[in-house]
PDB file of C-alpha atoms and ligand atoms in Angstrom:
ATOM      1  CA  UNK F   1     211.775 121.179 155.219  1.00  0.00           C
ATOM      2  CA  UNK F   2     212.688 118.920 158.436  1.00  0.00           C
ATOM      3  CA  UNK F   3     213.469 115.424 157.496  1.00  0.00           C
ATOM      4  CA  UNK F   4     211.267 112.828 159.978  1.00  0.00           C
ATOM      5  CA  UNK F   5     212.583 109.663 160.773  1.00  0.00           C
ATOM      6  CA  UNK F   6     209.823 108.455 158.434  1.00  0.00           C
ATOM      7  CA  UNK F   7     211.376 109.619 155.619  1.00  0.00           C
ATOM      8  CA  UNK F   8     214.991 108.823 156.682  1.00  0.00           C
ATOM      9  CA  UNK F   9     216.762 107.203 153.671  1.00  0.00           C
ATOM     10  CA  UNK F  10     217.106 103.452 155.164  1.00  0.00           C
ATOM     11  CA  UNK F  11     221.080 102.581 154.097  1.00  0.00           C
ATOM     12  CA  UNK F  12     222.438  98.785 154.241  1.00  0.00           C
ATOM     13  CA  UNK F  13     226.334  98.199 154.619  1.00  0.00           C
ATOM     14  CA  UNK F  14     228.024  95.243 154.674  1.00  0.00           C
ATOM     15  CA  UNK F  15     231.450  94.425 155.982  1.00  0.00           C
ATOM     16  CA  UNK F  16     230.940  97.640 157.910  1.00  0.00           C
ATOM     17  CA  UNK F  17     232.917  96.381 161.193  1.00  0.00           C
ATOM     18  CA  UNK F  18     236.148  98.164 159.615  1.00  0.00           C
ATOM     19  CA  UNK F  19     238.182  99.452 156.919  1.00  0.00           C
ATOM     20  CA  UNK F  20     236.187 100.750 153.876  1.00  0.00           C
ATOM     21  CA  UNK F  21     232.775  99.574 155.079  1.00  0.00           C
ATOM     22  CA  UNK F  22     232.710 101.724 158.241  1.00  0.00           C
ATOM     23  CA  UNK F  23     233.821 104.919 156.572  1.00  0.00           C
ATOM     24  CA  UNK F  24     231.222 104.149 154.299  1.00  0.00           C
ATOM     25  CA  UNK F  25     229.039 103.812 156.972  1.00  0.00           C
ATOM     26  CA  UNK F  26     230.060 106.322 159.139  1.00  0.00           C
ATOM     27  CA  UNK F  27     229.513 108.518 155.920  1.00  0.00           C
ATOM     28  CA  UNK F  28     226.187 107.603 155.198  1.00  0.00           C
ATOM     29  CA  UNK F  29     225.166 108.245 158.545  1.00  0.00           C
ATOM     30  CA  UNK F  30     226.851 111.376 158.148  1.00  0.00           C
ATOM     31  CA  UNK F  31     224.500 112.415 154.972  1.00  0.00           C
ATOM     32  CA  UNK F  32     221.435 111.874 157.195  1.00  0.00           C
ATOM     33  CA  UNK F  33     220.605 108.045 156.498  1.00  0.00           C
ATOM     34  CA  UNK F  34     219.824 105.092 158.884  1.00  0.00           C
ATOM     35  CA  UNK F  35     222.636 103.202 158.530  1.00  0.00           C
ATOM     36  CA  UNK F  36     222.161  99.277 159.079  1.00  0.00           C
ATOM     37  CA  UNK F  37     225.747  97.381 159.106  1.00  0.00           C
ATOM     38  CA  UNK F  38     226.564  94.008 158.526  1.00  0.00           C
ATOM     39  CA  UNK F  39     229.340  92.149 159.637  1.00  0.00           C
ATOM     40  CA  UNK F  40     229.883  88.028 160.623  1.00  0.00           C
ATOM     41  CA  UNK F  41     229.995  88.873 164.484  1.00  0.00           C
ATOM     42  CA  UNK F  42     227.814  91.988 166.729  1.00  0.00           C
ATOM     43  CA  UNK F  43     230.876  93.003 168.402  1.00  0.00           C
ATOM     44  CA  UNK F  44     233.292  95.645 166.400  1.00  0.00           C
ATOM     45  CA  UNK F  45     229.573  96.364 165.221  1.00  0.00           C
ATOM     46  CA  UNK F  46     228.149  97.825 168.122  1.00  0.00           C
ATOM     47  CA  UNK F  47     231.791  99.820 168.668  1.00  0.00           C
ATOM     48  CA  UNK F  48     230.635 101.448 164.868  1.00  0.00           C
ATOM     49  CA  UNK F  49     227.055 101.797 165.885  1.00  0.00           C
ATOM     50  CA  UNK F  50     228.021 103.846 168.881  1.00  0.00           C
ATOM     51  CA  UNK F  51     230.522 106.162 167.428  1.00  0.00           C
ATOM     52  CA  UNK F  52     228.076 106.852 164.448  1.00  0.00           C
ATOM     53  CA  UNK F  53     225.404 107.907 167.089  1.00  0.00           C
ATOM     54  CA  UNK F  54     227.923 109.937 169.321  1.00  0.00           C
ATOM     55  CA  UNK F  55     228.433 112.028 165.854  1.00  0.00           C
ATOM     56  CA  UNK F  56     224.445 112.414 166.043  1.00  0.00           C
ATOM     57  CA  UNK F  57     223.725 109.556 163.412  1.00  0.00           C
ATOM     58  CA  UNK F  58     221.322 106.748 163.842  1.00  0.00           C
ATOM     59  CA  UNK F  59     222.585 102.677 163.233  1.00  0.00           C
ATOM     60  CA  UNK F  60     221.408  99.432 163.799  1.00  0.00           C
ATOM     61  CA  UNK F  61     223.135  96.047 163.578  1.00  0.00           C
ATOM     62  CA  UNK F  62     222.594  92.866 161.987  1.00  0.00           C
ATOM     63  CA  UNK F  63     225.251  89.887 162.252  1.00  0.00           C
ATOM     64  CA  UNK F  64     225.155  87.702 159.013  1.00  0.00           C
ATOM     65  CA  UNK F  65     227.557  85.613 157.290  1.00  0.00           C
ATOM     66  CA  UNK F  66     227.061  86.696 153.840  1.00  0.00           C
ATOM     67  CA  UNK F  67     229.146  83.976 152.348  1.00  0.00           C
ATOM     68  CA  UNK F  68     225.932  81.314 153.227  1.00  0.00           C
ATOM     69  CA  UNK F  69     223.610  82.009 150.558  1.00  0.00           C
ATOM     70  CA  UNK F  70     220.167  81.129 152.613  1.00  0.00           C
ATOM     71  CA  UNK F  71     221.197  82.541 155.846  1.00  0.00           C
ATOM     72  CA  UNK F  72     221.798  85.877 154.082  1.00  0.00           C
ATOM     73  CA  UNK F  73     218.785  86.127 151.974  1.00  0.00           C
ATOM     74  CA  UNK F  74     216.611  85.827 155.446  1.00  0.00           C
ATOM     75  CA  UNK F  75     218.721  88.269 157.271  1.00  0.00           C
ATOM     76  CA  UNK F  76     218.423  90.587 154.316  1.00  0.00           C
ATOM     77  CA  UNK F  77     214.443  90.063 154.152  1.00  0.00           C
ATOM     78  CA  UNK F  78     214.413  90.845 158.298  1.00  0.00           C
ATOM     79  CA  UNK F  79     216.304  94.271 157.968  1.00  0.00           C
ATOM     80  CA  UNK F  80     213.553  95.141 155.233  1.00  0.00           C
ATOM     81  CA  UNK F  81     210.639  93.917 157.714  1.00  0.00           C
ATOM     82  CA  UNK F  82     212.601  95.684 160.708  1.00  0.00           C
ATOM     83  CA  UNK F  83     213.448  99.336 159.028  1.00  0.00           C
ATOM     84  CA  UNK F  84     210.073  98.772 156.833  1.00  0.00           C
ATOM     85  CA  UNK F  85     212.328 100.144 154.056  1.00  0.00           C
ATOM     86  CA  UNK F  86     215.730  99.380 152.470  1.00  0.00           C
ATOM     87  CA  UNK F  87     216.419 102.731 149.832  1.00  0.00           C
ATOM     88  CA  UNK F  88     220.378 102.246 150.200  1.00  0.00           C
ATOM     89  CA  UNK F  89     222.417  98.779 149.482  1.00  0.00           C
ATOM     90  CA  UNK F  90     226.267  99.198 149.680  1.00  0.00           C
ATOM     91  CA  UNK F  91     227.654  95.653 148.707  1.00  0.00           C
ATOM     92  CA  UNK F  92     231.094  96.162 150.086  1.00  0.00           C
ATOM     93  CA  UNK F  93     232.127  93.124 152.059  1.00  0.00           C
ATOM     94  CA  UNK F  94     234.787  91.088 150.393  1.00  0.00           C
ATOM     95  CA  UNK F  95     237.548  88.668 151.060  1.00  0.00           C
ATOM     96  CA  UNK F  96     240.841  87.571 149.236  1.00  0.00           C
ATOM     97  CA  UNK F  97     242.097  84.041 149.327  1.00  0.00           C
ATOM     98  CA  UNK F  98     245.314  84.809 146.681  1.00  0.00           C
ATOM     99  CA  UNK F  99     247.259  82.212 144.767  1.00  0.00           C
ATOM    100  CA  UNK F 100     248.275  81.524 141.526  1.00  0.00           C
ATOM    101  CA  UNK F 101     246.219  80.272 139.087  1.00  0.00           C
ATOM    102  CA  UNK F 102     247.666  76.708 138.625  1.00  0.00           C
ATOM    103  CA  UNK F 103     248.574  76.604 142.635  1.00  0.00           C
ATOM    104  CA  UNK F 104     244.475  77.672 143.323  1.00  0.00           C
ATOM    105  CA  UNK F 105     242.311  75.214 145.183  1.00  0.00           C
ATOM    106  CA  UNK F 106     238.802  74.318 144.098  1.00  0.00           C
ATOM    107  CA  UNK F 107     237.684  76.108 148.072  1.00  0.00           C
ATOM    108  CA  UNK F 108     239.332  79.200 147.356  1.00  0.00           C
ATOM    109  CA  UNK F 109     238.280  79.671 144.003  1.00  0.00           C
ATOM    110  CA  UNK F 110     234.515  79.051 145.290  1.00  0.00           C
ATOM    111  CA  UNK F 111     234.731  81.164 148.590  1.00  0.00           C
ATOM    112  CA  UNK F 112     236.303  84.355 147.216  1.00  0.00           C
ATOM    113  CA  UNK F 113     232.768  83.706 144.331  1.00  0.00           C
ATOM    114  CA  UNK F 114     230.486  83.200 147.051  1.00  0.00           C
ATOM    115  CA  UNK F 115     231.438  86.160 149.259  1.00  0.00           C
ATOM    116  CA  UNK F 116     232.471  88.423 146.660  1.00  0.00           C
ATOM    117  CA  UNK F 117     229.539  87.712 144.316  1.00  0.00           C
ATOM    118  CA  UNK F 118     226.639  85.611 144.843  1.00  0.00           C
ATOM    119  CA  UNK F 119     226.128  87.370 148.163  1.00  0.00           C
ATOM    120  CA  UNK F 120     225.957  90.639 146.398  1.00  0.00           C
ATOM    121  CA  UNK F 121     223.575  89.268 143.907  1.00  0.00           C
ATOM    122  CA  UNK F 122     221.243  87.550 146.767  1.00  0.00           C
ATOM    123  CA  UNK F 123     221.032  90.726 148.271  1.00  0.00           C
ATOM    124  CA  UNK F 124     220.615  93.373 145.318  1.00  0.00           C
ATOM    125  CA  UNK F 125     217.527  90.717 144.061  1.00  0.00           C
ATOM    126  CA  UNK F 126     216.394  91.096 147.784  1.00  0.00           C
ATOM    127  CA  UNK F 127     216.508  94.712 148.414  1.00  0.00           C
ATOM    128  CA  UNK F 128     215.187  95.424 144.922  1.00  0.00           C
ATOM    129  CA  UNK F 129     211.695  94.192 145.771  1.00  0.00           C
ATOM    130  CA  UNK F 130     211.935  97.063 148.289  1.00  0.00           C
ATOM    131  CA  UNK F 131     213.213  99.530 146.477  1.00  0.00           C
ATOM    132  CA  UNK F 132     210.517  98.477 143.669  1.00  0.00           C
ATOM    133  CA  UNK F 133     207.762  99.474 146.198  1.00  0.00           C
ATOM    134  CA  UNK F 134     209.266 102.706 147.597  1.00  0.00           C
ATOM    135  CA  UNK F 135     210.045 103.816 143.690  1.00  0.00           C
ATOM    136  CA  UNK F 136     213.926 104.489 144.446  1.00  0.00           C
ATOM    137  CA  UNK F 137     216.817 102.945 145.106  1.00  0.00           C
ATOM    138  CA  UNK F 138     221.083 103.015 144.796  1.00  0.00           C
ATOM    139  CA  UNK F 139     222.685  99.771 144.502  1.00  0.00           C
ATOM    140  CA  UNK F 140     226.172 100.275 145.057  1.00  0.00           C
ATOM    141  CA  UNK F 141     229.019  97.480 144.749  1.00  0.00           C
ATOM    142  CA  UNK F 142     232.362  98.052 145.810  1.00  0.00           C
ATOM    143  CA  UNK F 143     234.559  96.652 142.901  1.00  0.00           C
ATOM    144  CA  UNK F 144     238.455  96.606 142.525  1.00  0.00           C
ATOM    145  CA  UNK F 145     240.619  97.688 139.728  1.00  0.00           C
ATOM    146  CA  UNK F 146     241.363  93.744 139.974  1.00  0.00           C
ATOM    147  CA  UNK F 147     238.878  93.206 138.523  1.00  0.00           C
ATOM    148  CA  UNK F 148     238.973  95.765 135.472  1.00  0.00           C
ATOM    149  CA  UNK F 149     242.613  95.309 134.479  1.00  0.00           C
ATOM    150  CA  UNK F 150     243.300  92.063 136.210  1.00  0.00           C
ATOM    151  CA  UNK F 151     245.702  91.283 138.885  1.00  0.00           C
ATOM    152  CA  UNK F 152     248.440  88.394 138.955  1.00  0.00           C
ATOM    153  CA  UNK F 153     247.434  85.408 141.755  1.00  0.00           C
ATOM    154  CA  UNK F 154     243.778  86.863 141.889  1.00  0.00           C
ATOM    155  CA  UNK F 155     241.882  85.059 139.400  1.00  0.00           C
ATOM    156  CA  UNK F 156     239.204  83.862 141.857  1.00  0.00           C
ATOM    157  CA  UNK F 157     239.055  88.226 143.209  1.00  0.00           C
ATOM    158  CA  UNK F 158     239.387  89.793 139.521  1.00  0.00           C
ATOM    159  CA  UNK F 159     237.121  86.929 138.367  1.00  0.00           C
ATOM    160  CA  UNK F 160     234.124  88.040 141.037  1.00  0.00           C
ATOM    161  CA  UNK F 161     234.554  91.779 140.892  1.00  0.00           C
ATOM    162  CA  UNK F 162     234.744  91.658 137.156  1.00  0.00           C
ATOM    163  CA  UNK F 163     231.457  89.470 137.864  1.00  0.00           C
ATOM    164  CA  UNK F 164     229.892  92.619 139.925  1.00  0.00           C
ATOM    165  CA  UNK F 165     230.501  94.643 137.112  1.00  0.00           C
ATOM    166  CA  UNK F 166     228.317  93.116 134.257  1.00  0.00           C
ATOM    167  CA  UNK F 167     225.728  92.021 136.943  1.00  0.00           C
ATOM    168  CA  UNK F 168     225.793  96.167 137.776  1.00  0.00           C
ATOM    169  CA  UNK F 169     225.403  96.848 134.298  1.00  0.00           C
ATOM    170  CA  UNK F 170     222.176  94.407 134.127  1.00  0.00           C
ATOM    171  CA  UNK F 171     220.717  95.236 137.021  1.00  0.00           C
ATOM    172  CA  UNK F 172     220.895  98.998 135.993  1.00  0.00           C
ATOM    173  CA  UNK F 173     219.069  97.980 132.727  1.00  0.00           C
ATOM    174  CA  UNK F 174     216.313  96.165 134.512  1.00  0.00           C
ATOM    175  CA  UNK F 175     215.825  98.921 137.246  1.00  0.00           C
ATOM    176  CA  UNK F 176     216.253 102.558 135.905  1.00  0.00           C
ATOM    177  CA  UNK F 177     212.813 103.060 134.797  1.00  0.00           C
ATOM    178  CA  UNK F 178     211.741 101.931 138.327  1.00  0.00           C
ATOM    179  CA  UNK F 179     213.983 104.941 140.242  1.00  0.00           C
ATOM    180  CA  UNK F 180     216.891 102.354 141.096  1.00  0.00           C
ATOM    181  CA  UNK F 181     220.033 102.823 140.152  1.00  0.00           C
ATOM    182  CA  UNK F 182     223.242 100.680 140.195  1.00  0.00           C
ATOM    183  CA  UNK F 183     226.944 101.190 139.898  1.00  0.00           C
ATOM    184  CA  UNK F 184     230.021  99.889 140.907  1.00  0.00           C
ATOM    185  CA  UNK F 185     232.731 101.977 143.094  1.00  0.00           C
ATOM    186  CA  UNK F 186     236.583 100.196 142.351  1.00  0.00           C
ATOM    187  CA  UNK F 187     238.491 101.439 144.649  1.00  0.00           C
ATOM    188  CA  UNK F 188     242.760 101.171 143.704  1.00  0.00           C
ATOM    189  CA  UNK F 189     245.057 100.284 146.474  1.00  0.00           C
ATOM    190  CA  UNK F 190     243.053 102.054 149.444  1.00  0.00           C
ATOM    191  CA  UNK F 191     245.073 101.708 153.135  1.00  0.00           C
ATOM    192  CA  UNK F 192     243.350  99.327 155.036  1.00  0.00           C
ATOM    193  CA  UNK F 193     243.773  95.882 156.801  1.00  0.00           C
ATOM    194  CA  UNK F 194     243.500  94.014 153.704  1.00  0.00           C
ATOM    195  CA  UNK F 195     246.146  95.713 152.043  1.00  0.00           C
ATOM    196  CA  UNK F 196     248.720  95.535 155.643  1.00  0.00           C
ATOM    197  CA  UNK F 197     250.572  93.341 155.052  1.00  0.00           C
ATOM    198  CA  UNK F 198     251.673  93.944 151.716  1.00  0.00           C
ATOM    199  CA  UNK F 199     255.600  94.212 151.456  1.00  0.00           C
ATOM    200  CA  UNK F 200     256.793  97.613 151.298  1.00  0.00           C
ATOM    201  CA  UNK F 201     258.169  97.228 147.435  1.00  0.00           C
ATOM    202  CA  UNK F 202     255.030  96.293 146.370  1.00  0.00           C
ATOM    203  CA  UNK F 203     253.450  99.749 147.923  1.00  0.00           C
ATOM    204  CA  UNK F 204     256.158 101.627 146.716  1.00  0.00           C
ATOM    205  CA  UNK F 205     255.511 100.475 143.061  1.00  0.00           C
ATOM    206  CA  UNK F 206     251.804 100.998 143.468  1.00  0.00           C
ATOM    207  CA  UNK F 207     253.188 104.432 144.445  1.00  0.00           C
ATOM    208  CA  UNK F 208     255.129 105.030 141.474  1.00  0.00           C
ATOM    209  CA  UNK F 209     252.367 104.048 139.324  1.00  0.00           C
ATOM    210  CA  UNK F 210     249.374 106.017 140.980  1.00  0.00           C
ATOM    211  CA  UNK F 211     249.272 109.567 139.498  1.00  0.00           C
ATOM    212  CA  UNK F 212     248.340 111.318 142.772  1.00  0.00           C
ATOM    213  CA  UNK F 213     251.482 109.709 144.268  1.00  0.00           C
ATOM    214  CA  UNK F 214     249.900 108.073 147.067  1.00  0.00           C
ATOM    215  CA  UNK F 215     247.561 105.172 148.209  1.00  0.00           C
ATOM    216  CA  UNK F 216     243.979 106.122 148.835  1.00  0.00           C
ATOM    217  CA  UNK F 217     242.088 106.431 152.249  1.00  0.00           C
ATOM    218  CA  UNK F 218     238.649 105.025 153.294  1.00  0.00           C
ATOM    219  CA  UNK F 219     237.150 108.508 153.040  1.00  0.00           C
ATOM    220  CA  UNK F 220     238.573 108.491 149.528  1.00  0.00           C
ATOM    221  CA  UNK F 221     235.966 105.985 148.734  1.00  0.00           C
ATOM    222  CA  UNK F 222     233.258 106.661 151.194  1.00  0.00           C
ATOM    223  CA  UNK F 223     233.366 109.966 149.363  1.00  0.00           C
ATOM    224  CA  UNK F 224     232.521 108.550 146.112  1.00  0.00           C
ATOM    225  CA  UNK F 225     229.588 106.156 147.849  1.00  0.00           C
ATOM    226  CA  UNK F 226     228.235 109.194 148.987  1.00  0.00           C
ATOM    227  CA  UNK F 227     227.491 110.635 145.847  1.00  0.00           C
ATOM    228  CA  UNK F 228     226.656 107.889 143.797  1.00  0.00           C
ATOM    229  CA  UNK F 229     223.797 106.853 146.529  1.00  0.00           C
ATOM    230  CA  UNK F 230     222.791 110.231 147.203  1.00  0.00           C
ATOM    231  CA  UNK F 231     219.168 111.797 145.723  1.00  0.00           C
ATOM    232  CA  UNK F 232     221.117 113.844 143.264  1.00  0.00           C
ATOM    233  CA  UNK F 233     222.778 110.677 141.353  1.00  0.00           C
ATOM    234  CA  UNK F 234     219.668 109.453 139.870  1.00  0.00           C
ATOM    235  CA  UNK F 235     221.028 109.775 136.450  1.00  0.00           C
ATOM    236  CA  UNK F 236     224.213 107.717 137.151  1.00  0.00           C
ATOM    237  CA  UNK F 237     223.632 104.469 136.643  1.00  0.00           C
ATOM    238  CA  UNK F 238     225.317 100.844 135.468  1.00  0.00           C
ATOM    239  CA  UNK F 239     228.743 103.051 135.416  1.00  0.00           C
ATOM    240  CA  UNK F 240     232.359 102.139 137.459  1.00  0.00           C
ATOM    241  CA  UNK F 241     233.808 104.335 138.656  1.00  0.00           C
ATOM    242  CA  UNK F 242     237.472 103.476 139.494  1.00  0.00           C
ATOM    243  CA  UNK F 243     238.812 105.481 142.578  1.00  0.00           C
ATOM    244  CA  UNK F 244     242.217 104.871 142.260  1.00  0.00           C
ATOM    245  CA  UNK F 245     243.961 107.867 142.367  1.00  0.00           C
ATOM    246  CA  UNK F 246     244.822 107.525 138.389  1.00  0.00           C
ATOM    247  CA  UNK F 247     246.423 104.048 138.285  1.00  0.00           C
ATOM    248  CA  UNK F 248     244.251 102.812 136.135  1.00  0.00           C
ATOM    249  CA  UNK F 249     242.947 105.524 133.849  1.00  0.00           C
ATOM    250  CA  UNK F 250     240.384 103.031 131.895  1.00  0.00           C
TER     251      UNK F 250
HETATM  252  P1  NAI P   1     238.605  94.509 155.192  1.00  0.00           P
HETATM  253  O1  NAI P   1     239.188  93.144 155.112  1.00  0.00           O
HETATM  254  O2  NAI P   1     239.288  95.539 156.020  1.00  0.00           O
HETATM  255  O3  NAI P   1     237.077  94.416 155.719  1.00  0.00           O
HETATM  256  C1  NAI P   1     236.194  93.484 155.133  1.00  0.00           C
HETATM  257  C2  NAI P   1     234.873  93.524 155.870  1.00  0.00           C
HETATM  258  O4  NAI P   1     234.031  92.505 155.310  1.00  0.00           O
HETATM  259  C3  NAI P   1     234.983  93.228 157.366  1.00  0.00           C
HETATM  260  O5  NAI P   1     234.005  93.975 158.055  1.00  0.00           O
HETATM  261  C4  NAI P   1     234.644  91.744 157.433  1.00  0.00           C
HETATM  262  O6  NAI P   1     234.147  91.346 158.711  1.00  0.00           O
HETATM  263  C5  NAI P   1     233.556  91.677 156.354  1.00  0.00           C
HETATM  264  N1  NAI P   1     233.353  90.312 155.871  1.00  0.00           N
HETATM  265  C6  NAI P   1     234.248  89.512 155.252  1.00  0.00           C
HETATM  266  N2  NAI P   1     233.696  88.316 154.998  1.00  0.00           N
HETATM  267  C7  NAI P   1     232.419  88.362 155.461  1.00  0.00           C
HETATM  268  C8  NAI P   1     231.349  87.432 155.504  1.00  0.00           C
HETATM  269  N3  NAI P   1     231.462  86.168 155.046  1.00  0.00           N
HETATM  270  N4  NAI P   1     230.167  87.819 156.065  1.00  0.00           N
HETATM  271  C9  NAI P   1     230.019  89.066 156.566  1.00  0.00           C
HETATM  272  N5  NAI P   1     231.009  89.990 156.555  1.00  0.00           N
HETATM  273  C10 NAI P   1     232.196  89.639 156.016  1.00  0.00           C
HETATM  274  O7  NAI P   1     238.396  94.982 153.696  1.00  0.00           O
HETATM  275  P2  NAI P   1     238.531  96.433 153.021  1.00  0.00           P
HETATM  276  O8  NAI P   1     239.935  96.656 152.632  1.00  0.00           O
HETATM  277  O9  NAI P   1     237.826  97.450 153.833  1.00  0.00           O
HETATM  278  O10 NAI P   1     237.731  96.175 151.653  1.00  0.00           O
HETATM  279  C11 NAI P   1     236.344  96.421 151.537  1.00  0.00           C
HETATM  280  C12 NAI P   1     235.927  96.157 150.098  1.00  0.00           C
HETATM  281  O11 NAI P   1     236.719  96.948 149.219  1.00  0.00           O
HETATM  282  C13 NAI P   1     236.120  94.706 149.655  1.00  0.00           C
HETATM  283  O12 NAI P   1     235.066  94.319 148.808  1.00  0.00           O
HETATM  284  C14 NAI P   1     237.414  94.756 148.876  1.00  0.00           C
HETATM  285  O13 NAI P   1     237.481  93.729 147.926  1.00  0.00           O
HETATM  286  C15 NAI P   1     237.320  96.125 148.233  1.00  0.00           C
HETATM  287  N6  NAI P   1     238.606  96.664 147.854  1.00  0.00           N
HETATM  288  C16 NAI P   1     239.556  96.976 148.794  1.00  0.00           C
HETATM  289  C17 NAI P   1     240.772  97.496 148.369  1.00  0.00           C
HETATM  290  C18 NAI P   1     241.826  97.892 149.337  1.00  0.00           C
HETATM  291  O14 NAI P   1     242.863  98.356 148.875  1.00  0.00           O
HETATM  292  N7  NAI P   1     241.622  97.771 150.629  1.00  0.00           N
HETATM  293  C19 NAI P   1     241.075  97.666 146.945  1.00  0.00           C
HETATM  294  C20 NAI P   1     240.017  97.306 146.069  1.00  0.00           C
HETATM  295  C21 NAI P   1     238.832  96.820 146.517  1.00  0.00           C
END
């Protein structure tokens, strides 16, 4: 049967201006959903936008700063009232501010929290009320192995994407009788600007240690989003998975 654009899956991206977030979006889109994408400023938006809809896919844009709590709940609430739907969340906009421990400020302890976690919190307890309604949903937070196994001068990073996991694993206990499900994707060392300017030693040991020899791609992980927020993966729920090429293993 033809799909309407009344029954279009509705999917919401965040940091979807580049890297991991577009693929995922450009994925999505892919798959058949609306794909809404978030980023701080319209611009490299509207570039994503218009290549998902020369590949035949639909997208709008919304321009938030998710790191101010109030300012993203409201643009959250006016993508639901816009699309008069929200099925699809992908939490995947995230920032590192890296030091160690005893060297980290007070501000970049708090800002790596704020982006990393409270704004995916603010917006899973938003879109939930949605998904309540429409009796389905896939909450999907984009993780790190960081934050599984830890990671030297990222205390603030491991600390919030450890943080996404147990909120996951909550959130999937409070939802799954309601249709909703929630999981985290932690992606390894995936090639992308935040992992540029990493000195070559350091990618060669990541390297070494990865079992598929080799440092993952965006479609590596917009793969996995795929699945895990498609129809079929309504019995996966408050599990992460770790796309990492085998570096972790845990
Ligand atoms: P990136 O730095 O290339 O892109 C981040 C995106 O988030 C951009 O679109 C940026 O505009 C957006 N963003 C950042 N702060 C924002 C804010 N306050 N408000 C709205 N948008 C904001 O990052 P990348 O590499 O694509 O990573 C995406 C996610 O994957 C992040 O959560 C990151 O922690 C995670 N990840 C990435 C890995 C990697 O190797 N690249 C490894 C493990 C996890």
């Amino acid at each position: 049967m033809a799909t309407t654009d009344q029954d279009k899956r509705v999917a919401l991206v965040t940091g979807a201006s580049r890297g991991i977030g577009k693929a995922v979006a450009m994925r999505l889109a892919a798959d058949g959903r609306h794909v809404v994408l978030v980023s701080r400023t319209e611009g490299p938006l509207s570039e994503v936008k218009a290549l998902i809809e020369e590949a035949g896919g639909s997208a709008s844009c919304k321009a938030a700063d998710i790191g101010d709590g109030a300012a993203w709940q409201s643009a959250v609430e006016e993508v639901i009232s816009d699309e008069g739907r929200l099925d699809i969340l992908v939490n995947n906009a995230g920032i590192t501010r890296d030091n160690l421990m005893l060297r980290m400020s007070d501000d970049e302890w708090q800002s790596v929290i704020d982006v990393n976690l409270r704004a995916a919190f603010i917006a899973c307890r938003t879109a939930a009320r949605s998904m309540m309604r429409g009796k389905f949903g896939r909450i999907v937070n984009i993780g790190s192995t960081s934050g599984v196994i830890g990671n030297s001068g990222q205390a603030n990073y491991a600390a919030a994407k450890a943080g996404l996991i147990g909120m996951t694993k909550s959130i999937a206990r409070e939802l799954g009788g309601k249709g909703i499900t929630a999981n985290v994707i932690a992606p390894g060392f995936i090639q992308t600007d935040m992992t540029s300017n990493l000195p070559e030693s350091v990618v060669e040991t990541v390297r070494k240690s990865t079992a598929c020899s080799r440092l993952g791609t965006v479609d590596d992980i917009a793969a996995a989003v795929s699945y895990v927020s498609s129809d079929g993966a309504g019995y996966l729920t408050g599990q992460t998975i770790c796309v990492d090429g085998g570096l972790t293993m845990c």
